[in-house]
CSV table of C-alpha atoms and ligand atoms in Angstrom, one decimal:
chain,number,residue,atom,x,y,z
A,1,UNK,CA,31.5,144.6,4.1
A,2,UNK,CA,32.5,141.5,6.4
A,3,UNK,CA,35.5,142.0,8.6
A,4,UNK,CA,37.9,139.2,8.4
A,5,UNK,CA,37.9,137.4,11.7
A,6,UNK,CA,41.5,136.6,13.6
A,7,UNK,CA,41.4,135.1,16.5
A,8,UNK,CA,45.2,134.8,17.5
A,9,UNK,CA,47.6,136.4,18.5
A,10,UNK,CA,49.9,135.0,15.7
A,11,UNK,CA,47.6,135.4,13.2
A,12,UNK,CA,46.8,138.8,14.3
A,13,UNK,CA,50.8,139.7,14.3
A,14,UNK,CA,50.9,138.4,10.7
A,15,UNK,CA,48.0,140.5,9.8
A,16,UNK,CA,49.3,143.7,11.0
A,17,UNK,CA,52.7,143.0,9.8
A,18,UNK,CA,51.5,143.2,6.4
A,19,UNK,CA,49.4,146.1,6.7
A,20,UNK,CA,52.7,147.9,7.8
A,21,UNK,CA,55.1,146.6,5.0
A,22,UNK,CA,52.5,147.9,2.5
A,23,UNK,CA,52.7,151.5,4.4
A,24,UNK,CA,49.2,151.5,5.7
A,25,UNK,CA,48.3,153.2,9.2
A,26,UNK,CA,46.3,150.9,11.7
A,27,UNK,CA,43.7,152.1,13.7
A,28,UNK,CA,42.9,149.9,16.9
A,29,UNK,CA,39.3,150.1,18.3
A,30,UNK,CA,39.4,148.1,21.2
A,31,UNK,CA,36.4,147.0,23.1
A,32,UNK,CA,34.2,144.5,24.9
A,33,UNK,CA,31.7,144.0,22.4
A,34,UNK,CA,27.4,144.6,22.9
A,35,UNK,CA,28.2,147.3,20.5
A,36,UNK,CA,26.5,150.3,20.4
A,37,UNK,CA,26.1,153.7,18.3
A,38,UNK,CA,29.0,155.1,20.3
A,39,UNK,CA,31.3,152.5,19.3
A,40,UNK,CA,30.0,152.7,15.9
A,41,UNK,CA,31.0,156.2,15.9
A,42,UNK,CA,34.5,155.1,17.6
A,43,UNK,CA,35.0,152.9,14.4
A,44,UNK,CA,33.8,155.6,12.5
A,45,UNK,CA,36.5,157.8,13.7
A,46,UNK,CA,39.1,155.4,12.9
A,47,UNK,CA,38.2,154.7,9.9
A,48,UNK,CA,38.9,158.3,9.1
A,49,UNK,CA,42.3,158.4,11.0
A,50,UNK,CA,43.7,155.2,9.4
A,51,UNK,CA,43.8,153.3,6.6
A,52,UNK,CA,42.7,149.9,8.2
A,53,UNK,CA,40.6,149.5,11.1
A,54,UNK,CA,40.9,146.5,14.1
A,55,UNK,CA,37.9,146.2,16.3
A,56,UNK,CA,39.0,144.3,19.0
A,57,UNK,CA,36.3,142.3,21.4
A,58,UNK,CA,37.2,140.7,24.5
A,59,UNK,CA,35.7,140.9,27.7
A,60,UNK,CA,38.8,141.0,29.5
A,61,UNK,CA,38.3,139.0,33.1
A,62,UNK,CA,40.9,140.4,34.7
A,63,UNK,CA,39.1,144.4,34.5
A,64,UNK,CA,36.2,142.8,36.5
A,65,UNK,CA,36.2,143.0,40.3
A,66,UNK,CA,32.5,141.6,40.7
A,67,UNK,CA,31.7,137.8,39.3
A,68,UNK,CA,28.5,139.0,38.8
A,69,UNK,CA,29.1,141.9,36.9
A,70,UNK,CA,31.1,140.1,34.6
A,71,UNK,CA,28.6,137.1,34.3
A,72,UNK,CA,26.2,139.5,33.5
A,73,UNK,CA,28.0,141.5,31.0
A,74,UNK,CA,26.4,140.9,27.6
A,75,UNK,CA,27.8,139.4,24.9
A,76,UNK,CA,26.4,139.4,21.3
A,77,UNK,CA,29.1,138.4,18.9
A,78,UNK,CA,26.8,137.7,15.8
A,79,UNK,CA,25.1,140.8,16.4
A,80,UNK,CA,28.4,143.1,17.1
A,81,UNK,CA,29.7,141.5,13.8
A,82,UNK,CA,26.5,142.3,11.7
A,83,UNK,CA,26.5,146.2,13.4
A,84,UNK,CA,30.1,146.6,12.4
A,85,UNK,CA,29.4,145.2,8.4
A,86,UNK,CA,26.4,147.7,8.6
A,87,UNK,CA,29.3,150.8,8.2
A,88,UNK,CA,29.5,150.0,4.9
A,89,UNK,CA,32.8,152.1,4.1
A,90,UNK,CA,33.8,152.8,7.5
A,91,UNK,CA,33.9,148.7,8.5
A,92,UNK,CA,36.8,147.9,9.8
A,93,UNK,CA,38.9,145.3,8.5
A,94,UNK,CA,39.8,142.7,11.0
A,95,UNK,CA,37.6,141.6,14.0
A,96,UNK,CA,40.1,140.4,16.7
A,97,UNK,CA,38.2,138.2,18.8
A,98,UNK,CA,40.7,136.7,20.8
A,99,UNK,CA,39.3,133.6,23.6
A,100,UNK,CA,40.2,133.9,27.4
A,101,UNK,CA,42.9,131.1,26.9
A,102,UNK,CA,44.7,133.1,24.4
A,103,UNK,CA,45.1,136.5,26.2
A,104,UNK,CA,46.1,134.4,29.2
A,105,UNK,CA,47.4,130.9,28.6
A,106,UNK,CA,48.5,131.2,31.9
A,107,UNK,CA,48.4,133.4,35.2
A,108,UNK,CA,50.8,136.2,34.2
A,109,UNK,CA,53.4,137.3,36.2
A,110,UNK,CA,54.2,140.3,34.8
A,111,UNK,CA,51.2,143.3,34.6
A,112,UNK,CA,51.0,146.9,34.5
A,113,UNK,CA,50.1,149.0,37.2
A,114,UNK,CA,48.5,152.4,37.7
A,115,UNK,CA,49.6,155.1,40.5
A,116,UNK,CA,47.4,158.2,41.3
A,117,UNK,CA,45.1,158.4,38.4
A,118,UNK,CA,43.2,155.4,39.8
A,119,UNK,CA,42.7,156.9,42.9
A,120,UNK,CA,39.5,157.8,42.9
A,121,UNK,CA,36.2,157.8,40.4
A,122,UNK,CA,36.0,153.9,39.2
A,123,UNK,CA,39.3,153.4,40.6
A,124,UNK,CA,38.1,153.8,43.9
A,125,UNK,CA,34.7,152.2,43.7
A,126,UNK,CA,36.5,148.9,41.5
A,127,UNK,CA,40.0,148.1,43.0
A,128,UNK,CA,42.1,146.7,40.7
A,129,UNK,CA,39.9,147.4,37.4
A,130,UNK,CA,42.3,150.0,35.7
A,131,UNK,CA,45.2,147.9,36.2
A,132,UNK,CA,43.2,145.2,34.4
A,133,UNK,CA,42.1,148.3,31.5
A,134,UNK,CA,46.0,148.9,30.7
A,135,UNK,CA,47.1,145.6,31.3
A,136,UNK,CA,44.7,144.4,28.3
A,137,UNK,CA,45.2,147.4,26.4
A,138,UNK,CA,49.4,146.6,26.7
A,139,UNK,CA,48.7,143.9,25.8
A,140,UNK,CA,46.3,144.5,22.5
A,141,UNK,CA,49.2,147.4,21.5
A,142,UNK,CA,51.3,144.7,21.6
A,143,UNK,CA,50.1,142.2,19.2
A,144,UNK,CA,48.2,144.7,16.8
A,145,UNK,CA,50.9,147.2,16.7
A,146,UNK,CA,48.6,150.1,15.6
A,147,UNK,CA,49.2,153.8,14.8
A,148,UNK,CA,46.7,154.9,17.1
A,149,UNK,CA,43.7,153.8,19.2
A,150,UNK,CA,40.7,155.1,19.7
A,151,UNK,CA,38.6,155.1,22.9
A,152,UNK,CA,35.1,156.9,23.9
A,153,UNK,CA,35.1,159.7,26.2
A,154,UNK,CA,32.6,158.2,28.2
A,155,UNK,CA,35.1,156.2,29.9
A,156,UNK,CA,36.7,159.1,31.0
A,157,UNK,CA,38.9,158.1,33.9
A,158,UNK,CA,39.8,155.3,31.3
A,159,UNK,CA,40.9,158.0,28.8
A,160,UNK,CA,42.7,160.0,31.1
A,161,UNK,CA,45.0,156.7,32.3
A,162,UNK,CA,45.2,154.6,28.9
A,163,UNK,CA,46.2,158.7,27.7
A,164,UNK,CA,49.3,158.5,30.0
A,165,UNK,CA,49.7,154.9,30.0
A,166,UNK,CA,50.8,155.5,26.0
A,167,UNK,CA,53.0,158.1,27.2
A,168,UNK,CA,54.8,156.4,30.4
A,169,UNK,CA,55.0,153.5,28.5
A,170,UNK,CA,56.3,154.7,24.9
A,171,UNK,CA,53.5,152.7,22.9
A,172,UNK,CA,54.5,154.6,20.0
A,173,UNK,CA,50.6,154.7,19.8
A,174,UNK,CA,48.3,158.3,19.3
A,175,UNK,CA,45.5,158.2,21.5
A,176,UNK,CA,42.3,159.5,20.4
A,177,UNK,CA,39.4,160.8,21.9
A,178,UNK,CA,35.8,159.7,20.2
A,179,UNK,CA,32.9,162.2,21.9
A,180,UNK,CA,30.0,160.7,24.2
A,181,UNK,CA,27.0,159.0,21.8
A,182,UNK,CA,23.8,159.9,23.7
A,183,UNK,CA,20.2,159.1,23.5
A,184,UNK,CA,17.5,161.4,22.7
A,185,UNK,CA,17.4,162.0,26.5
A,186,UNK,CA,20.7,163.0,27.0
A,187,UNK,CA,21.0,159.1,28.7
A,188,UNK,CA,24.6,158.3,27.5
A,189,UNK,CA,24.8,155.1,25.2
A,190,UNK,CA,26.3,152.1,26.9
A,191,UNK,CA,26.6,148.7,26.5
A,192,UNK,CA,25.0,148.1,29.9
A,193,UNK,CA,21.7,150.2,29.2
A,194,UNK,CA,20.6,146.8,28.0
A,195,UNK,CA,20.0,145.3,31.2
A,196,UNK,CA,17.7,148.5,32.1
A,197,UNK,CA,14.0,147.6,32.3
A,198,UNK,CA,11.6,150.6,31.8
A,199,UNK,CA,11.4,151.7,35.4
A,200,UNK,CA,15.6,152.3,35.1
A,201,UNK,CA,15.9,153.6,31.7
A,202,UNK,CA,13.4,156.4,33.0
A,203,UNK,CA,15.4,156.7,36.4
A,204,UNK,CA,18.7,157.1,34.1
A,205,UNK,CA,17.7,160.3,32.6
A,206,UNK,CA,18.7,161.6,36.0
A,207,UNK,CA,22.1,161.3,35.3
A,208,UNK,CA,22.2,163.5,32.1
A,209,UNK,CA,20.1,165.6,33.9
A,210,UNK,CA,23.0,166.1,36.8
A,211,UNK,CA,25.6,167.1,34.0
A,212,UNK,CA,23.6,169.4,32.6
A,213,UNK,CA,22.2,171.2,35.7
A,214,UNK,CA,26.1,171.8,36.8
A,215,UNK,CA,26.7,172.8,33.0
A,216,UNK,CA,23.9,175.6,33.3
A,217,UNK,CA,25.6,176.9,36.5
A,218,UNK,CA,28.7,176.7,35.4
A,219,UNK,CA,27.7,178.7,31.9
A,220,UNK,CA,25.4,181.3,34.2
A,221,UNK,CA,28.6,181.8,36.6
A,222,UNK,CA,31.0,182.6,33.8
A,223,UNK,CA,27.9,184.7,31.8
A,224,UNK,CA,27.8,186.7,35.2
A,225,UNK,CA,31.7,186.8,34.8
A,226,UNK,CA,32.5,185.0,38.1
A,227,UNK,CA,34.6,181.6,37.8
A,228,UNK,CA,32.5,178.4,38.5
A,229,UNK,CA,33.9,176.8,41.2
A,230,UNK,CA,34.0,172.7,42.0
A,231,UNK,CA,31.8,173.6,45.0
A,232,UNK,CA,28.6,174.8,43.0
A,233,UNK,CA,29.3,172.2,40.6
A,234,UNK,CA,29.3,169.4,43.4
A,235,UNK,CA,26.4,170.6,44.8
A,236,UNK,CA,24.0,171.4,41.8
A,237,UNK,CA,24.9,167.4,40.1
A,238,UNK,CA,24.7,166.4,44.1
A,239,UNK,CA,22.0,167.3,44.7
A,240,UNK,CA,19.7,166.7,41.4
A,241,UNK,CA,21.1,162.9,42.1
A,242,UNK,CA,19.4,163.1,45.4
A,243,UNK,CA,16.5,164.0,44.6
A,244,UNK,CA,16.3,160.8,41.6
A,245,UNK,CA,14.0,158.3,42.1
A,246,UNK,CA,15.2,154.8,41.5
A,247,UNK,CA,18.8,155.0,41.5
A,248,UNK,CA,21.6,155.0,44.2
A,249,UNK,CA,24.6,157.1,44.0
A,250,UNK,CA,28.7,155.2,43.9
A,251,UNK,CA,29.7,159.0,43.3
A,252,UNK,CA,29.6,162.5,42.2
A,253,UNK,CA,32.9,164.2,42.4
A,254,UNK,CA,34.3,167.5,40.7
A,255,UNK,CA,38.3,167.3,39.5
A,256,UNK,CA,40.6,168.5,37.5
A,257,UNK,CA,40.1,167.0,34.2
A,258,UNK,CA,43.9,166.2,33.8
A,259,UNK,CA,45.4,165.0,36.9
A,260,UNK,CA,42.0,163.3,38.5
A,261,UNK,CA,42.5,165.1,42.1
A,262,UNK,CA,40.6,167.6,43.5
A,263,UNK,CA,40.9,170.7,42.1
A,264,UNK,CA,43.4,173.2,44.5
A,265,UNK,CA,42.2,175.4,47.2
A,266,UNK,CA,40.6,175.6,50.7
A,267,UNK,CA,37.9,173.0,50.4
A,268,UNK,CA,38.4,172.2,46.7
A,269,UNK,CA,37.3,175.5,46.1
A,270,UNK,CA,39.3,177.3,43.6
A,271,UNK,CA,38.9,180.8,42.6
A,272,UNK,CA,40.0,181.8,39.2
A,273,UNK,CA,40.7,185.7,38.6
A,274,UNK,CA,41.5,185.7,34.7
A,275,UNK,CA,42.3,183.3,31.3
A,276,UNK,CA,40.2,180.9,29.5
A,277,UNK,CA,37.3,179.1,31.8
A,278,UNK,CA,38.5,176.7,34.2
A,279,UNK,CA,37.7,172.7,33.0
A,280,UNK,CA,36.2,170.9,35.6
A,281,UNK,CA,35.2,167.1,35.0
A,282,UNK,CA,31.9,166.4,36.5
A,283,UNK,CA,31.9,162.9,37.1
A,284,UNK,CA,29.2,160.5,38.2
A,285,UNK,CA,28.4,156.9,38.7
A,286,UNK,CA,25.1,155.1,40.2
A,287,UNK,CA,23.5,151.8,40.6
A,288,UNK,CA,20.3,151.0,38.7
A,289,UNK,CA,19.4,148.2,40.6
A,290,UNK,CA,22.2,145.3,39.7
A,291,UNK,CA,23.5,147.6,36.5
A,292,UNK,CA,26.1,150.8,37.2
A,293,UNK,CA,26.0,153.5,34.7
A,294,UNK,CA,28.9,156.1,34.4
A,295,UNK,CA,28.7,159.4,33.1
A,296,UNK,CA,30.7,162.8,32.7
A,297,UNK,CA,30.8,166.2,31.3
A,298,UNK,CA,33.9,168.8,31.3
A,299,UNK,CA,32.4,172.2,32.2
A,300,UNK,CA,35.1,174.8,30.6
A,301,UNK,CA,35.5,172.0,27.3
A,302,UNK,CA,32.4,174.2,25.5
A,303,UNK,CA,32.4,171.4,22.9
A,304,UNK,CA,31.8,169.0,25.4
A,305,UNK,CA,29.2,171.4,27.0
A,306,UNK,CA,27.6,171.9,23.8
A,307,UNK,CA,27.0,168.2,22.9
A,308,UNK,CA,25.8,167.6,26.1
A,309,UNK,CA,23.1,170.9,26.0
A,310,UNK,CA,21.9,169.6,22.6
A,311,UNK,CA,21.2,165.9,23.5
A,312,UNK,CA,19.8,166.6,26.6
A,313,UNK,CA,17.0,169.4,26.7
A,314,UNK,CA,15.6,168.9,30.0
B,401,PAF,O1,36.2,150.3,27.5
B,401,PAF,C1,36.2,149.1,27.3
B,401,PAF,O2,35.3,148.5,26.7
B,401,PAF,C2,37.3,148.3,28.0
B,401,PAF,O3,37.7,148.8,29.2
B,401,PAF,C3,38.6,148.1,27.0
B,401,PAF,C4,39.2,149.5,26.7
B,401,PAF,C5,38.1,147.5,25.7
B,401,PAF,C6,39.6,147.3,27.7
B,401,PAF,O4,39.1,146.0,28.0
């Protein structure tokens, strides 16, 4: 199944219109293309939501605070395309692939800002790259009007702010959550695992290996029927990053898994008497050489526990 390819704004407008005189929900997948099993799966997921699926791919400039990185960002649009026709049922329907020179004919004046939630994570490490995530993603709701849109959960931070960006904003568009795709060794799937040679593919198992050794406390602390606190989780994924050959660390940083700050209490260390486990996001980032993987796991979310235990088995 080929998906049509649009790559205007007007024509996508038209497109959508349609869909939504005939009554049909839209699903937007939006993304930068090198596709992947986990945005496979994202599409996947929409296809069940809605009733037609847009894969957007554009590598949005403007989301980019290093030339190099975005130079370097791969781009496979023949392949993406051929990936995408490979889900048979679940292929989406339009492939928005939208030039440079259409998003922005011109150096907007106008752009959308985030406060707090960029604050630290990516935010701080890449200034000015989430404003350039909702900016784009405004701008996408925008033109393909969708019902919801779906991003991957390994984009966390990302998540959390297009989450409230919807909200703040009244998109009038459901955002929805696709899990983490990961590789036989719990290595998350990303687009830029293909710039890895052997030597960092191996180091990159560390990072897996982080989230799951502050999972295992976490799950031994609330077995001994103590509350995990961000402390032990910090230091357990700390310190199994330290000890990782061939990688350097941007960060490791335990939050609250809503509001992105450190979770309450004399040095971030929060005890919990009673109630449901506490969720705390387990973040990381490191460079692999020139490539920077991101990772995360929410100890307390025992799905997202789970899926990270069963890909991952030390
Ligand atoms: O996650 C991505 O690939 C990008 O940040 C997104 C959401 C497509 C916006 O450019």
């Amino acid at each position: 199944v080929t998906a049509t390819r649009l790559t205007t704004v007007a024509e996508m407008r038209a497109w959508s219109a349609r869909q939504r005189a005939e009554g049909h929900r839209l699903a937007l997948v939006p993304t930068m293309g090198a596709l992947h099993d986990g945005h496979l799966d994202l599409v996947r997921l929409a296809a069940r939501l809605a009733d037609r699926v847009v894969v957007s791919i554009f590598v949005n400039p403007r989301q980019f605070d290093r030339a190099d990185d975005l130079a370097g960002y791969p781009r496979d649009l023949d392949g993406d395309a051929a990936a995408l026709a490979g889900l048979g049922e679940a292929a989406p329907d339009v492939l928005y692939v939208p030039d440079v020179g259409e998003v922005y004919p011109s150096e907007p004046a106008v752009t959308v800002t985030v406060s707090r939630l960029d604050e630290r994570l990516c935010g701080a490490s890449r200034p000015g790259h989430f404003d350039g995530v909702v900016t784009i993603v405004t701008k996408l709701c925008n033109v393909v009007s969708p019902d919801l849109a779906v991003f991957g959960r390994k984009d966390y931070q990302q998540l959390r702010i297009v989450t409230r960006l919807a909200a703040d904003l009244d998109l009038g568009v459901e955002i929805v959550a696709g899990p983490t795709v990961r590789e036989v060794d719990g290595v998350a799937l990303s687009s830029r695992n293909r710039r890895l040679d052997a030597d960092g593919r191996r180091a990159a198992r560390a990072i897996p290996a982080a989230l799951r050794a502050a999972v295992e406390v976490a799950r031994d602390e609330r077995a001994a029927g103590r509350v995990p606190t961000a402390g032990m989780l910090l230091d357990v994924a700390a310190g199994t990053l330290s000890e990782a050959p061939g990688l350097t660390v941007d960060y490791v940083e335990v939050l609250d898994p809503e509001t992105l700050a450190p979770p309450d209490g004399p040095d971030g260390r929060r005890e919990v008497a009673d109630g449901p486990p506490e969720r705390l996001l387990v973040a990381v980032a490191v460079h692999i050489g020139p490539v920077r993987l991101i990772d995360n796991v929410v100890a307390g979310d025992e799905d997202d526990e789970q899926r990270l235990l069963d890909a991952s088995t030390g």
